[in-house]
PDB file of C-alpha atoms in Angstrom:
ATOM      1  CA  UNK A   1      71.286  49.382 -15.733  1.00 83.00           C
ATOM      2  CA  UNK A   2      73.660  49.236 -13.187  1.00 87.00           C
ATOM      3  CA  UNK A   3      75.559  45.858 -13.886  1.00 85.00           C
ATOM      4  CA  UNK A   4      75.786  47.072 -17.153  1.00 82.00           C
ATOM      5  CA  UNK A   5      77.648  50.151 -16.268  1.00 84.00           C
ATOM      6  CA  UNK A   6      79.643  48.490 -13.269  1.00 85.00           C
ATOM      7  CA  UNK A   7      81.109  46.018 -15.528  1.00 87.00           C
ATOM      8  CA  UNK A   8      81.745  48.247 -18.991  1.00 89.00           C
ATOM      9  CA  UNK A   9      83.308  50.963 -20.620  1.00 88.00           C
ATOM     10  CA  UNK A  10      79.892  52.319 -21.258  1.00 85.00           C
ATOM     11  CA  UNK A  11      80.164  55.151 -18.536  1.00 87.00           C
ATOM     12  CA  UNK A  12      82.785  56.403 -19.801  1.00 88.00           C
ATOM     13  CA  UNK A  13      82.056  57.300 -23.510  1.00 88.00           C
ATOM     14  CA  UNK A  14      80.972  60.663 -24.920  1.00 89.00           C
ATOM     15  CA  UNK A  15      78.510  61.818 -27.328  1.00 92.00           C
ATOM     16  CA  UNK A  16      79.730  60.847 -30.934  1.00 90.00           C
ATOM     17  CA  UNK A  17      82.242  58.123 -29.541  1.00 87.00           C
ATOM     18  CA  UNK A  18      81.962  55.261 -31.810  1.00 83.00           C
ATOM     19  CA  UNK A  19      80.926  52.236 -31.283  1.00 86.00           C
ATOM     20  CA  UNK A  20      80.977  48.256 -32.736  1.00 83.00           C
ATOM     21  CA  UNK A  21      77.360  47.215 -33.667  1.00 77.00           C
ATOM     22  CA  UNK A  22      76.890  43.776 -35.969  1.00 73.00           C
ATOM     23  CA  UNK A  23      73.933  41.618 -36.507  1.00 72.00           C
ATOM     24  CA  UNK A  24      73.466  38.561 -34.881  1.00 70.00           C
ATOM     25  CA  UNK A  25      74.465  35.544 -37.112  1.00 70.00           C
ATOM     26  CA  UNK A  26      71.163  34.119 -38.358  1.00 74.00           C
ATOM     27  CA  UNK A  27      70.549  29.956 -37.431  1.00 75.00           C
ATOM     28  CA  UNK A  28      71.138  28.396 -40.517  1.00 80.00           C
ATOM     29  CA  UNK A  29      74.577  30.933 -41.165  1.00 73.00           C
ATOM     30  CA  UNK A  30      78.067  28.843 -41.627  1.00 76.00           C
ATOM     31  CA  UNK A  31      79.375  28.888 -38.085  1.00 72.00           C
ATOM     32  CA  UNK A  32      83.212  29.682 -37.518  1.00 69.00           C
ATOM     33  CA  UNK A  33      84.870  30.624 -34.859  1.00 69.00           C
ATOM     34  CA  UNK A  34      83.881  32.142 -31.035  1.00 75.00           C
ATOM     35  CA  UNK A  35      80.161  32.390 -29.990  1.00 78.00           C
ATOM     36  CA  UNK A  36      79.589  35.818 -28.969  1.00 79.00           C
ATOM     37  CA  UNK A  37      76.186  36.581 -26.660  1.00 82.00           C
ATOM     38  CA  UNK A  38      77.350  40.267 -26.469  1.00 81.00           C
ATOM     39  CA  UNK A  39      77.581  40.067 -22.459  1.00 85.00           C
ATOM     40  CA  UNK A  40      80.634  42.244 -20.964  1.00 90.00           C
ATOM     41  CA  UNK A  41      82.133  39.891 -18.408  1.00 92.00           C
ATOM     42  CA  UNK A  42      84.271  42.833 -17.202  1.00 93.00           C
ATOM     43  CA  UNK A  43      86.721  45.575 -18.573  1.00 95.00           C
ATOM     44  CA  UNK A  44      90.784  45.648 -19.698  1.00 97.00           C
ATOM     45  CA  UNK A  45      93.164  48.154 -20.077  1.00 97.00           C
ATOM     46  CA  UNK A  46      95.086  48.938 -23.963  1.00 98.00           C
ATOM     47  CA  UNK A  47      98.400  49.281 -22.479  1.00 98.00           C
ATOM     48  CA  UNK A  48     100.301  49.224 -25.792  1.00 98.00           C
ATOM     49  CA  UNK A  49      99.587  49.619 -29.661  1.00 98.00           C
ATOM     50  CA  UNK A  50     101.751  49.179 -31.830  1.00 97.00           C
ATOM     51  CA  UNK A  51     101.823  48.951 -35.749  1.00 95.00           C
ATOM     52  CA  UNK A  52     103.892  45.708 -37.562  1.00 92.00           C
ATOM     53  CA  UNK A  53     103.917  45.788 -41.419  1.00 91.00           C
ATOM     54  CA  UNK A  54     100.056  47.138 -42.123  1.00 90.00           C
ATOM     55  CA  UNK A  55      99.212  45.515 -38.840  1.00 95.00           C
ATOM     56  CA  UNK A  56      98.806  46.599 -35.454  1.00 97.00           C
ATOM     57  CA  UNK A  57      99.307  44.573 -31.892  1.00 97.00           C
ATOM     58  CA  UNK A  58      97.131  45.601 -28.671  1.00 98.00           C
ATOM     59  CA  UNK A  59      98.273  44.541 -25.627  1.00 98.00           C
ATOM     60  CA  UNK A  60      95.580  44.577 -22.799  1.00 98.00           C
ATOM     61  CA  UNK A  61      95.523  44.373 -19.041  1.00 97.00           C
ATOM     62  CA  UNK A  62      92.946  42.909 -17.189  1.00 95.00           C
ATOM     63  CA  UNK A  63      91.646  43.742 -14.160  1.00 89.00           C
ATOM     64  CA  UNK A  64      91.759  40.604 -12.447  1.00 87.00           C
ATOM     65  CA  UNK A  65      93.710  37.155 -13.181  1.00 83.00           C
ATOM     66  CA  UNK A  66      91.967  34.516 -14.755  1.00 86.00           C
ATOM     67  CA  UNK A  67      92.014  31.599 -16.504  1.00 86.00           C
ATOM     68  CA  UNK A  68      89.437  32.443 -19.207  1.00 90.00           C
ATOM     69  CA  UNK A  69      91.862  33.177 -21.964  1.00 90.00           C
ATOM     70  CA  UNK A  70      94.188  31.149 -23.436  1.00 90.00           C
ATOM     71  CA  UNK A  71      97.075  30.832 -26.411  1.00 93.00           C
ATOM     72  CA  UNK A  72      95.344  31.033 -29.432  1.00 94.00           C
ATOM     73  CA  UNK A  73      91.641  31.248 -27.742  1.00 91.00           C
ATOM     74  CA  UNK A  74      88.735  34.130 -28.754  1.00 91.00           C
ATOM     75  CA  UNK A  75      88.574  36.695 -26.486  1.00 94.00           C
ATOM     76  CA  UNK A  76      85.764  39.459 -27.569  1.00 94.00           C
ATOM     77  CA  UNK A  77      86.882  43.372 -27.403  1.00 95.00           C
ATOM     78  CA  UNK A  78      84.437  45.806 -27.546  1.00 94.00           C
ATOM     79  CA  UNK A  79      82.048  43.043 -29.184  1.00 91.00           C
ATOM     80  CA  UNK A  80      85.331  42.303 -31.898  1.00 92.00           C
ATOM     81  CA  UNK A  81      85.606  38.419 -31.836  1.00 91.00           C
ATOM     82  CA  UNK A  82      89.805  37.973 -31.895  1.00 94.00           C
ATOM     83  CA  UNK A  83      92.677  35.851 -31.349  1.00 94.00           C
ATOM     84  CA  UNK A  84      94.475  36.181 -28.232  1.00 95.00           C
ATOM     85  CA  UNK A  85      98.456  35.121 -27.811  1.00 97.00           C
ATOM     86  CA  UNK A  86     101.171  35.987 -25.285  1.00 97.00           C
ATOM     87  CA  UNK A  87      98.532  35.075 -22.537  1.00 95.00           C
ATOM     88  CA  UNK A  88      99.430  35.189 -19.305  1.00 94.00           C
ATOM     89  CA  UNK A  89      96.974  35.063 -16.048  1.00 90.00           C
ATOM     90  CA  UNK A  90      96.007  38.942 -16.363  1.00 93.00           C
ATOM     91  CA  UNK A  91      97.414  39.770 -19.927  1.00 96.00           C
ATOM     92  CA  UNK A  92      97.350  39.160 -23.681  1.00 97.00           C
ATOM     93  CA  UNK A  93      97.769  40.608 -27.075  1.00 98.00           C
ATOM     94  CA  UNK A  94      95.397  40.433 -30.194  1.00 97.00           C
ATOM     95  CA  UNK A  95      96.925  41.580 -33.613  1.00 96.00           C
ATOM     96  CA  UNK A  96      94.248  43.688 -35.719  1.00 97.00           C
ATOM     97  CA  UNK A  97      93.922  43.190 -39.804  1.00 96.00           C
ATOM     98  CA  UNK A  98      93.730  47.007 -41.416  1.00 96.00           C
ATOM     99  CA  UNK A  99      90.130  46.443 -42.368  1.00 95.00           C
ATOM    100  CA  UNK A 100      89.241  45.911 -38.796  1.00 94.00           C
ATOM    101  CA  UNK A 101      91.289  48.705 -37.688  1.00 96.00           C
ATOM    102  CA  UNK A 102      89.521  50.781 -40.105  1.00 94.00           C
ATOM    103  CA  UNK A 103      86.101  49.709 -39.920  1.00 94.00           C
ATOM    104  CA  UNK A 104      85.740  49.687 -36.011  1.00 94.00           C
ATOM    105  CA  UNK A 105      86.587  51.216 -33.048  1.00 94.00           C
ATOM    106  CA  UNK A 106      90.012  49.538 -32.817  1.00 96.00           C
ATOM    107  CA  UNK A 107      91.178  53.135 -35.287  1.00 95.00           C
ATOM    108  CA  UNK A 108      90.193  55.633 -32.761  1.00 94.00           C
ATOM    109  CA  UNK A 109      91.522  53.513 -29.556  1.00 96.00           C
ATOM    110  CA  UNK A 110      94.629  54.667 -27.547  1.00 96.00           C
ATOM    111  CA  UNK A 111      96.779  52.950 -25.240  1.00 98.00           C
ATOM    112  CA  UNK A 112      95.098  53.726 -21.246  1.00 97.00           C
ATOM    113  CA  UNK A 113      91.579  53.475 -22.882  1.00 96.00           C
ATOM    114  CA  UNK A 114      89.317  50.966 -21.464  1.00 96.00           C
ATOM    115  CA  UNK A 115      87.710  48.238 -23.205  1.00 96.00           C
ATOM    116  CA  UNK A 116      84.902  45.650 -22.930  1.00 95.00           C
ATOM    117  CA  UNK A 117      85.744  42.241 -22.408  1.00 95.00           C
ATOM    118  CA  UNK A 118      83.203  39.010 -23.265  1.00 94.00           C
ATOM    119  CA  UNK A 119      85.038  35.748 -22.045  1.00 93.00           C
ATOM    120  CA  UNK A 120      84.996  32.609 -24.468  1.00 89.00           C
ATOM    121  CA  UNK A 121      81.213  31.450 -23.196  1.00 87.00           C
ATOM    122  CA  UNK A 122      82.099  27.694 -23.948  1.00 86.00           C
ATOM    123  CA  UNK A 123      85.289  28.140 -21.697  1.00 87.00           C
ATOM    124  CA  UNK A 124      82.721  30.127 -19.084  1.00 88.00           C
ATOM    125  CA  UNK A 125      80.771  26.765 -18.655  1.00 89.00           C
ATOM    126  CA  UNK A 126      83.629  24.564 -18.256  1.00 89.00           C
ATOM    127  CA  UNK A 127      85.033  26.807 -15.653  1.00 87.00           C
ATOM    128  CA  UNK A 128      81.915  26.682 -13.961  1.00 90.00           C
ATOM    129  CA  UNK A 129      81.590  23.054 -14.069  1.00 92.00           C
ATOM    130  CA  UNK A 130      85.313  21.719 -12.600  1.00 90.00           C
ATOM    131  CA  UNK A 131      84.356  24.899  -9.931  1.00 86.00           C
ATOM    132  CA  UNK A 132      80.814  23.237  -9.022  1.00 89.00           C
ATOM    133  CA  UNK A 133      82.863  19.554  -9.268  1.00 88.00           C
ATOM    134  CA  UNK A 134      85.255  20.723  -6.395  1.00 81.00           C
ATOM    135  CA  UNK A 135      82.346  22.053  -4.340  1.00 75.00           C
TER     136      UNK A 135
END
């Protein structure tokens, strides 16, 4: 589909690139954390990696400034629910355990690749609303 490819990273992979699949949580599952739909709001640049102490810290770039991340927020990468921090309007970082490295596509990712970004959707709707309240 064309939105699909106009606003992901999914023209640009290859045969055999790997990719982050997960079942939806079923309705009566504990629910923790950020409510991912699995809808690519648009794409961000890696711009750094770098390993801490068994760690690792990405630093992305987005393509356009917002206001739909914040300190401490969920941001979704590549359909990874994380924690976002030195957020400013068109930047943050997200520090990745070594079983996520490992077990998804954060372990093959290099700094210029692109990436898939879903936007918190609860902060989506309050956006929306104080933009329809100054209508």
């Amino acid at each position: 589909v064309a939105e699909t490819l106009k606003k992901s990273n999914l023209g640009d992979l290859k045969p055999g690139d790997f990719v982050n699949l997960e079942r939806s949580m079923i309705a009566n599952g504990r629910f923790d954390g950020h409510i991912v739909q699995g809808h690519v709001d648009e794409t961000a640049v890696c711009t750094e990696i770098k390993e801490e102490d068994g760690s690792w810290l990405f630093s992305f770039r987005l393509n356009k400034q917002t206001n739909l991340i914040v300190e401490k927020g969920s941001v979704c990468i590549n359909g990874i629910s994380l924690t976002c921090f030195d957020v400013t309007r068109d930047s943050f970082k997200c520090a990745i355990i070594p079983y996520t490295f490992e077990h998804t596509n954060f372990g093959t990712m290099n700094s210029g690749d692109r990436v898939n970004i879903e936007f918190d959707v609860v902060g989506k709707y309050v956006a929306n609303m104080l933009a329809t309240q100054k209508r």
